[in-house]
């Protein structure tokens, strides 16, 4: 905001602001040889609100291609999802890996 002093009055002049959209982050699941397929499907349903069919497609993509995308979120939400997935997998003794990366 620019302030202009004018004969004792204060006039506030609007200033153009250039706002950038906050960066978004992709949450990715990585393949491994040990986490059961059914468990990965449950994770995708539980934390990424996918129905069973979509969750199965994503799980199979990760299984075949090594990696797959669970969704795109703001930084805080992506980071919470990664923590939740890893914590849930460790509670069940599975080595499932989940990471986030900036969505350019
Ligand atoms: N490759 C695992 C298996 O054959 C299944 C799997 C899928 C594991 C996706 C991790 O993110 C993953 N049991």
PDB file of N, CA and C and ligand atoms in Angstrom:
ATOM      1  N   UNK A   1       0.850  -1.201   0.000  1.00  0.00           N
ATOM      2  CA  UNK A   1       0.000   0.000   0.000  1.00  0.00           C
ATOM      3  C   UNK A   1       0.878   1.241   0.000  1.00  0.00           C
ATOM      4  N   UNK A   2       0.608   2.215  -0.908  1.00  0.00           N
ATOM      5  CA  UNK A   2       1.368   3.467  -0.956  1.00  0.00           C
ATOM      6  C   UNK A   2       0.607   4.511  -0.142  1.00  0.00           C
ATOM      7  N   UNK A   3       1.315   5.240   0.685  1.00  0.00           N
ATOM      8  CA  UNK A   3       0.672   6.284   1.483  1.00  0.00           C
ATOM      9  C   UNK A   3       1.052   7.642   0.908  1.00  0.00           C
ATOM     10  N   UNK A   4       0.060   8.474   0.602  1.00  0.00           N
ATOM     11  CA  UNK A   4       0.325   9.809   0.078  1.00  0.00           C
ATOM     12  C   UNK A   4      -0.171  10.815   1.121  1.00  0.00           C
ATOM     13  N   UNK A   5       0.717  11.719   1.542  1.00  0.00           N
ATOM     14  CA  UNK A   5       0.308  12.768   2.492  1.00  0.00           C
ATOM     15  C   UNK A   5      -0.252  13.917   1.660  1.00  0.00           C
ATOM     16  N   UNK A   6      -1.453  14.370   1.996  1.00  0.00           N
ATOM     17  CA  UNK A   6      -2.095  15.413   1.197  1.00  0.00           C
ATOM     18  C   UNK A   6      -2.746  16.418   2.146  1.00  0.00           C
ATOM     19  N   UNK A   7      -2.131  17.574   2.307  1.00  0.00           N
ATOM     20  CA  UNK A   7      -2.638  18.659   3.164  1.00  0.00           C
ATOM     21  C   UNK A   7      -3.237  18.124   4.462  1.00  0.00           C
ATOM     22  N   UNK A   8      -2.443  17.408   5.198  1.00  0.00           N
ATOM     23  CA  UNK A   8      -2.909  16.928   6.498  1.00  0.00           C
ATOM     24  C   UNK A   8      -3.722  15.649   6.446  1.00  0.00           C
ATOM     25  N   UNK A   9      -4.327  15.370   5.289  1.00  0.00           N
ATOM     26  CA  UNK A   9      -5.088  14.117   5.185  1.00  0.00           C
ATOM     27  C   UNK A   9      -4.137  12.980   4.810  1.00  0.00           C
ATOM     28  N   UNK A  10      -4.529  11.806   5.118  1.00  0.00           N
ATOM     29  CA  UNK A  10      -3.761  10.661   4.622  1.00  0.00           C
ATOM     30  C   UNK A  10      -4.612   9.928   3.591  1.00  0.00           C
ATOM     31  N   UNK A  11      -4.090   9.827   2.388  1.00  0.00           N
ATOM     32  CA  UNK A  11      -4.821   9.112   1.347  1.00  0.00           C
ATOM     33  C   UNK A  11      -4.116   7.788   1.095  1.00  0.00           C
ATOM     34  N   UNK A  12      -4.858   6.724   1.205  1.00  0.00           N
ATOM     35  CA  UNK A  12      -4.255   5.403   0.940  1.00  0.00           C
ATOM     36  C   UNK A  12      -4.586   5.012  -0.486  1.00  0.00           C
ATOM     37  N   UNK A  13      -3.553   4.714  -1.214  1.00  0.00           N
ATOM     38  CA  UNK A  13      -3.752   4.370  -2.620  1.00  0.00           C
ATOM     39  C   UNK A  13      -3.562   2.871  -2.829  1.00  0.00           C
ATOM     40  N   UNK A  14      -4.479   2.271  -3.531  1.00  0.00           N
ATOM     41  CA  UNK A  14      -4.357   0.825  -3.781  1.00  0.00           C
ATOM     42  C   UNK A  14      -3.114   0.545  -4.617  1.00  0.00           C
ATOM     43  N   UNK A  15      -2.433  -0.535  -4.302  1.00  0.00           N
ATOM     44  CA  UNK A  15      -1.242  -0.903  -5.067  1.00  0.00           C
ATOM     45  C   UNK A  15      -1.474  -2.282  -5.681  1.00  0.00           C
ATOM     46  N   UNK A  16      -1.048  -2.409  -6.932  1.00  0.00           N
ATOM     47  CA  UNK A  16      -1.204  -3.710  -7.572  1.00  0.00           C
ATOM     48  C   UNK A  16      -0.299  -4.724  -6.881  1.00  0.00           C
ATOM     49  N   UNK A  17      -0.854  -5.844  -6.526  1.00  0.00           N
ATOM     50  CA  UNK A  17      -0.016  -6.897  -5.954  1.00  0.00           C
ATOM     51  C   UNK A  17      -0.033  -8.084  -6.902  1.00  0.00           C
ATOM     52  N   UNK A  18       1.115  -8.685  -7.047  1.00  0.00           N
ATOM     53  CA  UNK A  18       1.231  -9.829  -7.936  1.00  0.00           C
ATOM     54  C   UNK A  18       1.369 -11.069  -7.065  1.00  0.00           C
ATOM     55  N   UNK A  19       0.279 -11.843  -6.946  1.00  0.00           N
ATOM     56  CA  UNK A  19       0.310 -13.017  -6.060  1.00  0.00           C
ATOM     57  C   UNK A  19       0.574 -14.273  -6.877  1.00  0.00           C
ATOM     58  N   UNK A  20       1.473 -15.077  -6.370  1.00  0.00           N
ATOM     59  CA  UNK A  20       1.729 -16.359  -7.022  1.00  0.00           C
ATOM     60  C   UNK A  20       0.870 -17.427  -6.353  1.00  0.00           C
ATOM     61  N   UNK A  21       0.396 -18.370  -7.159  1.00  0.00           N
ATOM     62  CA  UNK A  21      -0.329 -19.490  -6.572  1.00  0.00           C
ATOM     63  C   UNK A  21       0.667 -20.344  -5.781  1.00  0.00           C
ATOM     64  N   UNK A  22       0.251 -20.906  -4.631  1.00  0.00           N
ATOM     65  CA  UNK A  22       1.197 -21.732  -3.867  1.00  0.00           C
ATOM     66  C   UNK A  22       1.573 -22.974  -4.678  1.00  0.00           C
ATOM     67  N   UNK A  23       2.805 -23.427  -4.562  1.00  0.00           N
ATOM     68  CA  UNK A  23       3.188 -24.629  -5.306  1.00  0.00           C
ATOM     69  C   UNK A  23       2.396 -25.844  -4.827  1.00  0.00           C
ATOM     70  N   UNK A  24       2.148 -26.768  -5.724  1.00  0.00           N
ATOM     71  CA  UNK A  24       1.441 -28.003  -5.364  1.00  0.00           C
ATOM     72  C   UNK A  24       2.429 -29.162  -5.424  1.00  0.00           C
ATOM     73  N   UNK A  25       2.091 -30.210  -4.707  1.00  0.00           N
ATOM     74  CA  UNK A  25       2.998 -31.366  -4.583  1.00  0.00           C
ATOM     75  C   UNK A  25       2.278 -32.654  -4.953  1.00  0.00           C
ATOM     76  N   UNK A  26       2.979 -33.469  -5.737  1.00  0.00           N
ATOM     77  CA  UNK A  26       2.455 -34.801  -6.068  1.00  0.00           C
ATOM     78  C   UNK A  26       2.839 -35.765  -4.945  1.00  0.00           C
ATOM     79  N   UNK A  27       1.916 -36.613  -4.551  1.00  0.00           N
ATOM     80  CA  UNK A  27       2.250 -37.691  -3.611  1.00  0.00           C
ATOM     81  C   UNK A  27       2.366 -38.976  -4.430  1.00  0.00           C
ATOM     82  N   UNK A  28       3.503 -39.643  -4.290  1.00  0.00           N
ATOM     83  CA  UNK A  28       3.798 -40.840  -5.094  1.00  0.00           C
ATOM     84  C   UNK A  28       3.993 -42.064  -4.198  1.00  0.00           C
ATOM     85  N   UNK A  29       3.527 -43.203  -4.684  1.00  0.00           N
ATOM     86  CA  UNK A  29       3.832 -44.473  -4.020  1.00  0.00           C
ATOM     87  C   UNK A  29       4.920 -45.157  -4.833  1.00  0.00           C
ATOM     88  N   UNK A  30       5.839 -45.812  -4.144  1.00  0.00           N
ATOM     89  CA  UNK A  30       6.925 -46.529  -4.820  1.00  0.00           C
ATOM     90  C   UNK A  30       6.722 -48.032  -4.650  1.00  0.00           C
ATOM     91  N   UNK A  31       7.155 -48.762  -5.644  1.00  0.00           N
ATOM     92  CA  UNK A  31       7.007 -50.220  -5.579  1.00  0.00           C
ATOM     93  C   UNK A  31       8.052 -50.839  -4.650  1.00  0.00           C
ATOM     94  N   UNK A  32       7.724 -51.992  -4.097  1.00  0.00           N
ATOM     95  CA  UNK A  32       8.700 -52.834  -3.383  1.00  0.00           C
ATOM     96  C   UNK A  32       8.239 -54.267  -3.574  1.00  0.00           C
ATOM     97  N   UNK A  33       9.065 -55.214  -3.127  1.00  0.00           N
ATOM     98  CA  UNK A  33       8.717 -56.626  -3.386  1.00  0.00           C
ATOM     99  C   UNK A  33       7.922 -57.275  -2.253  1.00  0.00           C
ATOM    100  N   UNK A  34       7.650 -56.526  -1.184  1.00  0.00           N
ATOM    101  CA  UNK A  34       7.113 -57.171   0.023  1.00  0.00           C
ATOM    102  C   UNK A  34       5.715 -56.729   0.444  1.00  0.00           C
ATOM    103  N   UNK A  35       5.375 -55.453   0.218  1.00  0.00           N
ATOM    104  CA  UNK A  35       4.053 -54.977   0.670  1.00  0.00           C
ATOM    105  C   UNK A  35       2.968 -55.698  -0.138  1.00  0.00           C
ATOM    106  N   UNK A  36       1.991 -56.309   0.539  1.00  0.00           N
ATOM    107  CA  UNK A  36       0.944 -57.033  -0.203  1.00  0.00           C
ATOM    108  C   UNK A  36       0.096 -56.076  -1.061  1.00  0.00           C
ATOM    109  N   UNK A  37      -0.309 -56.562  -2.221  1.00  0.00           N
ATOM    110  CA  UNK A  37      -1.130 -55.750  -3.134  1.00  0.00           C
ATOM    111  C   UNK A  37      -2.407 -55.255  -2.452  1.00  0.00           C
ATOM    112  N   UNK A  38      -3.065 -56.150  -1.697  1.00  0.00           N
ATOM    113  CA  UNK A  38      -4.326 -55.764  -1.032  1.00  0.00           C
ATOM    114  C   UNK A  38      -4.115 -54.621  -0.051  1.00  0.00           C
ATOM    115  N   UNK A  39      -2.953 -54.635   0.611  1.00  0.00           N
ATOM    116  CA  UNK A  39      -2.664 -53.574   1.583  1.00  0.00           C
ATOM    117  C   UNK A  39      -2.539 -52.225   0.874  1.00  0.00           C
ATOM    118  N   UNK A  40      -1.866 -52.208  -0.269  1.00  0.00           N
ATOM    119  CA  UNK A  40      -1.692 -50.960  -1.033  1.00  0.00           C
ATOM    120  C   UNK A  40      -3.050 -50.429  -1.492  1.00  0.00           C
ATOM    121  N   UNK A  41      -3.916 -51.342  -1.916  1.00  0.00           N
ATOM    122  CA  UNK A  41      -5.267 -50.934  -2.344  1.00  0.00           C
ATOM    123  C   UNK A  41      -6.008 -50.276  -1.169  1.00  0.00           C
ATOM    124  N   UNK A  42      -5.890 -50.866   0.014  1.00  0.00           N
ATOM    125  CA  UNK A  42      -6.547 -50.296   1.211  1.00  0.00           C
ATOM    126  C   UNK A  42      -5.985 -48.902   1.516  1.00  0.00           C
ATOM    127  N   UNK A  43      -4.657 -48.755   1.412  1.00  0.00           N
ATOM    128  CA  UNK A  43      -4.020 -47.444   1.664  1.00  0.00           C
ATOM    129  C   UNK A  43      -4.587 -46.386   0.719  1.00  0.00           C
ATOM    130  N   UNK A  44      -4.701 -46.745  -0.555  1.00  0.00           N
ATOM    131  CA  UNK A  44      -5.200 -45.770  -1.536  1.00  0.00           C
ATOM    132  C   UNK A  44      -6.666 -45.414  -1.263  1.00  0.00           C
ATOM    133  N   UNK A  45      -7.446 -46.357  -0.794  1.00  0.00           N
ATOM    134  CA  UNK A  45      -8.848 -46.081  -0.467  1.00  0.00           C
ATOM    135  C   UNK A  45      -8.954 -45.229   0.802  1.00  0.00           C
ATOM    136  N   UNK A  46      -8.138 -45.598   1.804  1.00  0.00           N
ATOM    137  CA  UNK A  46      -8.222 -44.964   3.126  1.00  0.00           C
ATOM    138  C   UNK A  46      -7.695 -43.528   3.123  1.00  0.00           C
ATOM    139  N   UNK A  47      -6.563 -43.292   2.470  1.00  0.00           N
ATOM    140  CA  UNK A  47      -5.923 -41.969   2.568  1.00  0.00           C
ATOM    141  C   UNK A  47      -6.118 -41.099   1.326  1.00  0.00           C
ATOM    142  N   UNK A  48      -6.574 -41.694   0.229  1.00  0.00           N
ATOM    143  CA  UNK A  48      -6.721 -40.895  -0.990  1.00  0.00           C
ATOM    144  C   UNK A  48      -8.133 -40.992  -1.569  1.00  0.00           C
ATOM    145  N   UNK A  49      -9.058 -41.480  -0.756  1.00  0.00           N
ATOM    146  CA  UNK A  49     -10.488 -41.495  -1.088  1.00  0.00           C
ATOM    147  C   UNK A  49     -10.782 -42.094  -2.468  1.00  0.00           C
ATOM    148  N   UNK A  50     -10.032 -43.140  -2.825  1.00  0.00           N
ATOM    149  CA  UNK A  50     -10.290 -43.797  -4.123  1.00  0.00           C
ATOM    150  C   UNK A  50     -11.261 -44.954  -3.920  1.00  0.00           C
ATOM    151  N   UNK A  51     -12.066 -45.232  -4.944  1.00  0.00           N
ATOM    152  CA  UNK A  51     -12.879 -46.444  -4.843  1.00  0.00           C
ATOM    153  C   UNK A  51     -11.965 -47.643  -5.159  1.00  0.00           C
ATOM    154  N   UNK A  52     -12.478 -48.839  -4.902  1.00  0.00           N
ATOM    155  CA  UNK A  52     -11.627 -50.033  -5.002  1.00  0.00           C
ATOM    156  C   UNK A  52     -11.052 -50.221  -6.412  1.00  0.00           C
ATOM    157  N   UNK A  53     -11.871 -49.915  -7.432  1.00  0.00           N
ATOM    158  CA  UNK A  53     -11.422 -50.085  -8.824  1.00  0.00           C
ATOM    159  C   UNK A  53     -10.271 -49.152  -9.168  1.00  0.00           C
ATOM    160  N   UNK A  54     -10.406 -47.887  -8.808  1.00  0.00           N
ATOM    161  CA  UNK A  54      -9.354 -46.909  -9.104  1.00  0.00           C
ATOM    162  C   UNK A  54      -8.094 -47.237  -8.300  1.00  0.00           C
ATOM    163  N   UNK A  55      -8.295 -47.604  -7.022  1.00  0.00           N
ATOM    164  CA  UNK A  55      -7.160 -47.946  -6.157  1.00  0.00           C
ATOM    165  C   UNK A  55      -6.394 -49.148  -6.739  1.00  0.00           C
ATOM    166  N   UNK A  56      -7.126 -50.111  -7.277  1.00  0.00           N
ATOM    167  CA  UNK A  56      -6.484 -51.301  -7.856  1.00  0.00           C
ATOM    168  C   UNK A  56      -5.669 -50.922  -9.098  1.00  0.00           C
ATOM    169  N   UNK A  57      -6.233 -50.031  -9.924  1.00  0.00           N
ATOM    170  CA  UNK A  57      -5.496 -49.569 -11.129  1.00  0.00           C
ATOM    171  C   UNK A  57      -4.180 -48.890 -10.756  1.00  0.00           C
ATOM    172  N   UNK A  58      -4.256 -48.005  -9.752  1.00  0.00           N
ATOM    173  CA  UNK A  58      -3.045 -47.273  -9.348  1.00  0.00           C
ATOM    174  C   UNK A  58      -2.020 -48.237  -8.741  1.00  0.00           C
ATOM    175  N   UNK A  59      -2.500 -49.164  -7.905  1.00  0.00           N
ATOM    176  CA  UNK A  59      -1.596 -50.138  -7.289  1.00  0.00           C
ATOM    177  C   UNK A  59      -0.876 -50.951  -8.370  1.00  0.00           C
ATOM    178  N   UNK A  60      -1.646 -51.386  -9.406  1.00  0.00           N
ATOM    179  CA  UNK A  60      -1.032 -52.197 -10.471  1.00  0.00           C
ATOM    180  C   UNK A  60      -0.037 -51.374 -11.292  1.00  0.00           C
ATOM    181  N   UNK A  61      -0.336 -50.082 -11.467  1.00  0.00           N
ATOM    182  CA  UNK A  61       0.600 -49.214 -12.177  1.00  0.00           C
ATOM    183  C   UNK A  61       1.922 -49.108 -11.391  1.00  0.00           C
ATOM    184  N   UNK A  62       1.797 -48.937 -10.072  1.00  0.00           N
ATOM    185  CA  UNK A  62       3.011 -48.864  -9.235  1.00  0.00           C
ATOM    186  C   UNK A  62       3.778 -50.192  -9.328  1.00  0.00           C
ATOM    187  N   UNK A  63       3.045 -51.288  -9.236  1.00  0.00           N
ATOM    188  CA  UNK A  63       3.647 -52.627  -9.283  1.00  0.00           C
ATOM    189  C   UNK A  63       4.406 -52.857 -10.601  1.00  0.00           C
ATOM    190  N   UNK A  64       3.831 -52.386 -11.711  1.00  0.00           N
ATOM    191  CA  UNK A  64       4.449 -52.651 -13.024  1.00  0.00           C
ATOM    192  C   UNK A  64       5.499 -51.613 -13.402  1.00  0.00           C
ATOM    193  N   UNK A  65       5.230 -50.346 -13.046  1.00  0.00           N
ATOM    194  CA  UNK A  65       6.111 -49.269 -13.534  1.00  0.00           C
ATOM    195  C   UNK A  65       7.039 -48.717 -12.461  1.00  0.00           C
ATOM    196  N   UNK A  66       6.839 -49.171 -11.220  1.00  0.00           N
ATOM    197  CA  UNK A  66       7.773 -48.751 -10.159  1.00  0.00           C
ATOM    198  C   UNK A  66       7.297 -47.582  -9.333  1.00  0.00           C
ATOM    199  N   UNK A  67       6.319 -46.842  -9.859  1.00  0.00           N
ATOM    200  CA  UNK A  67       5.873 -45.630  -9.169  1.00  0.00           C
ATOM    201  C   UNK A  67       4.504 -45.226  -9.704  1.00  0.00           C
ATOM    202  N   UNK A  68       3.723 -44.575  -8.862  1.00  0.00           N
ATOM    203  CA  UNK A  68       2.410 -44.100  -9.316  1.00  0.00           C
ATOM    204  C   UNK A  68       1.939 -42.943  -8.465  1.00  0.00           C
ATOM    205  N   UNK A  69       1.082 -42.110  -9.049  1.00  0.00           N
ATOM    206  CA  UNK A  69       0.650 -40.908  -8.349  1.00  0.00           C
ATOM    207  C   UNK A  69      -0.666 -41.123  -7.610  1.00  0.00           C
ATOM    208  N   UNK A  70      -0.681 -40.689  -6.350  1.00  0.00           N
ATOM    209  CA  UNK A  70      -1.889 -40.817  -5.522  1.00  0.00           C
ATOM    210  C   UNK A  70      -2.747 -39.568  -5.585  1.00  0.00           C
ATOM    211  N   UNK A  71      -2.130 -38.412  -5.885  1.00  0.00           N
ATOM    212  CA  UNK A  71      -2.885 -37.163  -5.925  1.00  0.00           C
ATOM    213  C   UNK A  71      -1.952 -35.968  -5.870  1.00  0.00           C
ATOM    214  N   UNK A  72      -2.543 -34.768  -6.004  1.00  0.00           N
ATOM    215  CA  UNK A  72      -1.782 -33.509  -5.978  1.00  0.00           C
ATOM    216  C   UNK A  72      -2.400 -32.622  -4.898  1.00  0.00           C
ATOM    217  N   UNK A  73      -1.554 -32.100  -4.009  1.00  0.00           N
ATOM    218  CA  UNK A  73      -2.055 -31.396  -2.826  1.00  0.00           C
ATOM    219  C   UNK A  73      -1.157 -30.207  -2.497  1.00  0.00           C
ATOM    220  N   UNK A  74      -1.659 -29.337  -1.624  1.00  0.00           N
ATOM    221  CA  UNK A  74      -0.782 -28.285  -1.078  1.00  0.00           C
ATOM    222  C   UNK A  74       0.296 -28.970  -0.233  1.00  0.00           C
ATOM    223  N   UNK A  75       1.328 -28.199   0.092  1.00  0.00           N
ATOM    224  CA  UNK A  75       2.495 -28.786   0.779  1.00  0.00           C
ATOM    225  C   UNK A  75       2.120 -29.481   2.092  1.00  0.00           C
ATOM    226  N   UNK A  76       1.344 -28.795   2.931  1.00  0.00           N
ATOM    227  CA  UNK A  76       0.979 -29.348   4.242  1.00  0.00           C
ATOM    228  C   UNK A  76       0.157 -30.621   4.108  1.00  0.00           C
ATOM    229  N   UNK A  77      -0.789 -30.597   3.185  1.00  0.00           N
ATOM    230  CA  UNK A  77      -1.655 -31.778   3.017  1.00  0.00           C
ATOM    231  C   UNK A  77      -0.829 -32.942   2.467  1.00  0.00           C
ATOM    232  N   UNK A  78       0.039 -32.663   1.480  1.00  0.00           N
ATOM    233  CA  UNK A  78       0.879 -33.725   0.895  1.00  0.00           C
ATOM    234  C   UNK A  78       1.772 -34.329   1.976  1.00  0.00           C
ATOM    235  N   UNK A  79       2.365 -33.473   2.786  1.00  0.00           N
ATOM    236  CA  UNK A  79       3.286 -33.946   3.816  1.00  0.00           C
ATOM    237  C   UNK A  79       2.549 -34.791   4.859  1.00  0.00           C
ATOM    238  N   UNK A  80       1.340 -34.388   5.221  1.00  0.00           N
ATOM    239  CA  UNK A  80       0.539 -35.179   6.179  1.00  0.00           C
ATOM    240  C   UNK A  80       0.183 -36.539   5.588  1.00  0.00           C
ATOM    241  N   UNK A  81      -0.185 -36.574   4.301  1.00  0.00           N
ATOM    242  CA  UNK A  81      -0.558 -37.852   3.660  1.00  0.00           C
ATOM    243  C   UNK A  81       0.648 -38.799   3.652  1.00  0.00           C
ATOM    244  N   UNK A  82       1.827 -38.256   3.310  1.00  0.00           N
ATOM    245  CA  UNK A  82       3.039 -39.096   3.287  1.00  0.00           C
ATOM    246  C   UNK A  82       3.280 -39.692   4.679  1.00  0.00           C
ATOM    247  N   UNK A  83       3.190 -38.847   5.710  1.00  0.00           N
ATOM    248  CA  UNK A  83       3.395 -39.334   7.094  1.00  0.00           C
ATOM    249  C   UNK A  83       2.375 -40.392   7.472  1.00  0.00           C
ATOM    250  N   UNK A  84       1.107 -40.143   7.124  1.00  0.00           N
ATOM    251  CA  UNK A  84       0.042 -41.091   7.491  1.00  0.00           C
ATOM    252  C   UNK A  84       0.251 -42.446   6.819  1.00  0.00           C
ATOM    253  N   UNK A  85       0.617 -42.405   5.521  1.00  0.00           N
ATOM    254  CA  UNK A  85       0.804 -43.664   4.772  1.00  0.00           C
ATOM    255  C   UNK A  85       1.983 -44.450   5.354  1.00  0.00           C
ATOM    256  N   UNK A  86       3.094 -43.745   5.606  1.00  0.00           N
ATOM    257  CA  UNK A  86       4.284 -44.437   6.121  1.00  0.00           C
ATOM    258  C   UNK A  86       4.000 -44.998   7.513  1.00  0.00           C
ATOM    259  N   UNK A  87       3.352 -44.194   8.345  1.00  0.00           N
ATOM    260  CA  UNK A  87       3.054 -44.646   9.708  1.00  0.00           C
ATOM    261  C   UNK A  87       2.130 -45.884   9.688  1.00  0.00           C
ATOM    262  N   UNK A  88       1.104 -45.834   8.851  1.00  0.00           N
ATOM    263  CA  UNK A  88       0.165 -46.968   8.748  1.00  0.00           C
ATOM    264  C   UNK A  88       0.889 -48.222   8.237  1.00  0.00           C
ATOM    265  N   UNK A  89       1.757 -48.040   7.233  1.00  0.00           N
ATOM    266  CA  UNK A  89       2.495 -49.191   6.686  1.00  0.00           C
ATOM    267  C   UNK A  89       3.430 -49.786   7.747  1.00  0.00           C
ATOM    268  N   UNK A  90       4.118 -48.926   8.505  1.00  0.00           N
ATOM    269  CA  UNK A  90       5.053 -49.441   9.528  1.00  0.00           C
ATOM    270  C   UNK A  90       4.299 -50.155  10.650  1.00  0.00           C
ATOM    271  N   UNK A  91       3.122 -49.623  11.016  1.00  0.00           N
ATOM    272  CA  UNK A  91       2.297 -50.298  12.043  1.00  0.00           C
ATOM    273  C   UNK A  91       1.984 -51.729  11.622  1.00  0.00           C
ATOM    274  N   UNK A  92       1.931 -51.954  10.301  1.00  0.00           N
ATOM    275  CA  UNK A  92       1.625 -53.295   9.795  1.00  0.00           C
ATOM    276  C   UNK A  92       2.881 -54.012   9.289  1.00  0.00           C
ATOM    277  N   UNK A  93       4.047 -53.471   9.657  1.00  0.00           N
ATOM    278  CA  UNK A  93       5.355 -54.066   9.297  1.00  0.00           C
ATOM    279  C   UNK A  93       5.565 -54.207   7.795  1.00  0.00           C
ATOM    280  N   UNK A  94       5.064 -53.234   7.013  1.00  0.00           N
ATOM    281  CA  UNK A  94       5.314 -53.263   5.574  1.00  0.00           C
ATOM    282  C   UNK A  94       6.287 -52.137   5.208  1.00  0.00           C
ATOM    283  N   UNK A  95       7.153 -52.363   4.221  1.00  0.00           N
ATOM    284  CA  UNK A  95       8.165 -51.352   3.870  1.00  0.00           C
ATOM    285  C   UNK A  95       7.694 -50.317   2.844  1.00  0.00           C
ATOM    286  N   UNK A  96       6.390 -50.247   2.607  1.00  0.00           N
ATOM    287  CA  UNK A  96       5.824 -49.339   1.592  1.00  0.00           C
ATOM    288  C   UNK A  96       6.456 -47.939   1.687  1.00  0.00           C
ATOM    289  N   UNK A  97       6.878 -47.405   0.530  1.00  0.00           N
ATOM    290  CA  UNK A  97       7.493 -46.072   0.487  1.00  0.00           C
ATOM    291  C   UNK A  97       6.550 -45.088  -0.211  1.00  0.00           C
ATOM    292  N   UNK A  98       6.457 -43.904   0.382  1.00  0.00           N
ATOM    293  CA  UNK A  98       5.581 -42.857  -0.138  1.00  0.00           C
ATOM    294  C   UNK A  98       6.365 -41.547  -0.051  1.00  0.00           C
ATOM    295  N   UNK A  99       6.393 -40.807  -1.147  1.00  0.00           N
ATOM    296  CA  UNK A  99       7.177 -39.553  -1.182  1.00  0.00           C
ATOM    297  C   UNK A  99       6.333 -38.435  -1.818  1.00  0.00           C
ATOM    298  N   UNK A 100       6.800 -37.203  -1.630  1.00  0.00           N
ATOM    299  CA  UNK A 100       6.142 -36.085  -2.313  1.00  0.00           C
ATOM    300  C   UNK A 100       7.174 -35.333  -3.128  1.00  0.00           C
ATOM    301  N   UNK A 101       6.722 -34.712  -4.236  1.00  0.00           N
ATOM    302  CA  UNK A 101       7.632 -33.903  -5.035  1.00  0.00           C
ATOM    303  C   UNK A 101       6.860 -32.737  -5.628  1.00  0.00           C
ATOM    304  N   UNK A 102       7.553 -31.622  -5.813  1.00  0.00           N
ATOM    305  CA  UNK A 102       6.873 -30.429  -6.320  1.00  0.00           C
ATOM    306  C   UNK A 102       6.344 -30.698  -7.728  1.00  0.00           C
ATOM    307  N   UNK A 103       5.142 -30.229  -7.974  1.00  0.00           N
ATOM    308  CA  UNK A 103       4.454 -30.417  -9.247  1.00  0.00           C
ATOM    309  C   UNK A 103       4.775 -29.216 -10.130  1.00  0.00           C
ATOM    310  N   UNK A 104       5.800 -29.320 -11.005  1.00  0.00           N
ATOM    311  CA  UNK A 104       6.193 -28.129 -11.798  1.00  0.00           C
ATOM    312  C   UNK A 104       5.188 -27.832 -12.910  1.00  0.00           C
TER     313      UNK A 104
HETATM  314  N1  LIG B   1       5.045 -55.259  -5.690  1.00  0.00           N
HETATM  315  C1  LIG B   1       4.180 -55.598  -4.566  1.00  0.00           C
HETATM  316  C2  LIG B   1       3.888 -57.084  -4.618  1.00  0.00           C
HETATM  317  O1  LIG B   1       4.145 -57.743  -5.594  1.00  0.00           O
HETATM  318  C3  LIG B   1       2.874 -54.805  -4.582  1.00  0.00           C
HETATM  319  C4  LIG B   1       3.075 -53.352  -4.399  1.00  0.00           C
HETATM  320  C5  LIG B   1       2.353 -52.471  -5.175  1.00  0.00           C
HETATM  321  C6  LIG B   1       3.931 -52.868  -3.428  1.00  0.00           C
HETATM  322  C7  LIG B   1       2.495 -51.100  -5.019  1.00  0.00           C
HETATM  323  C8  LIG B   1       4.104 -51.469  -3.244  1.00  0.00           C
HETATM  324  O2  LIG B   1       3.477 -49.250  -3.826  1.00  0.00           O
HETATM  325  C9  LIG B   1       3.363 -50.602  -4.020  1.00  0.00           C
HETATM  326  N2  LIG B   1       3.340 -57.616  -3.515  1.00  0.00           N
END
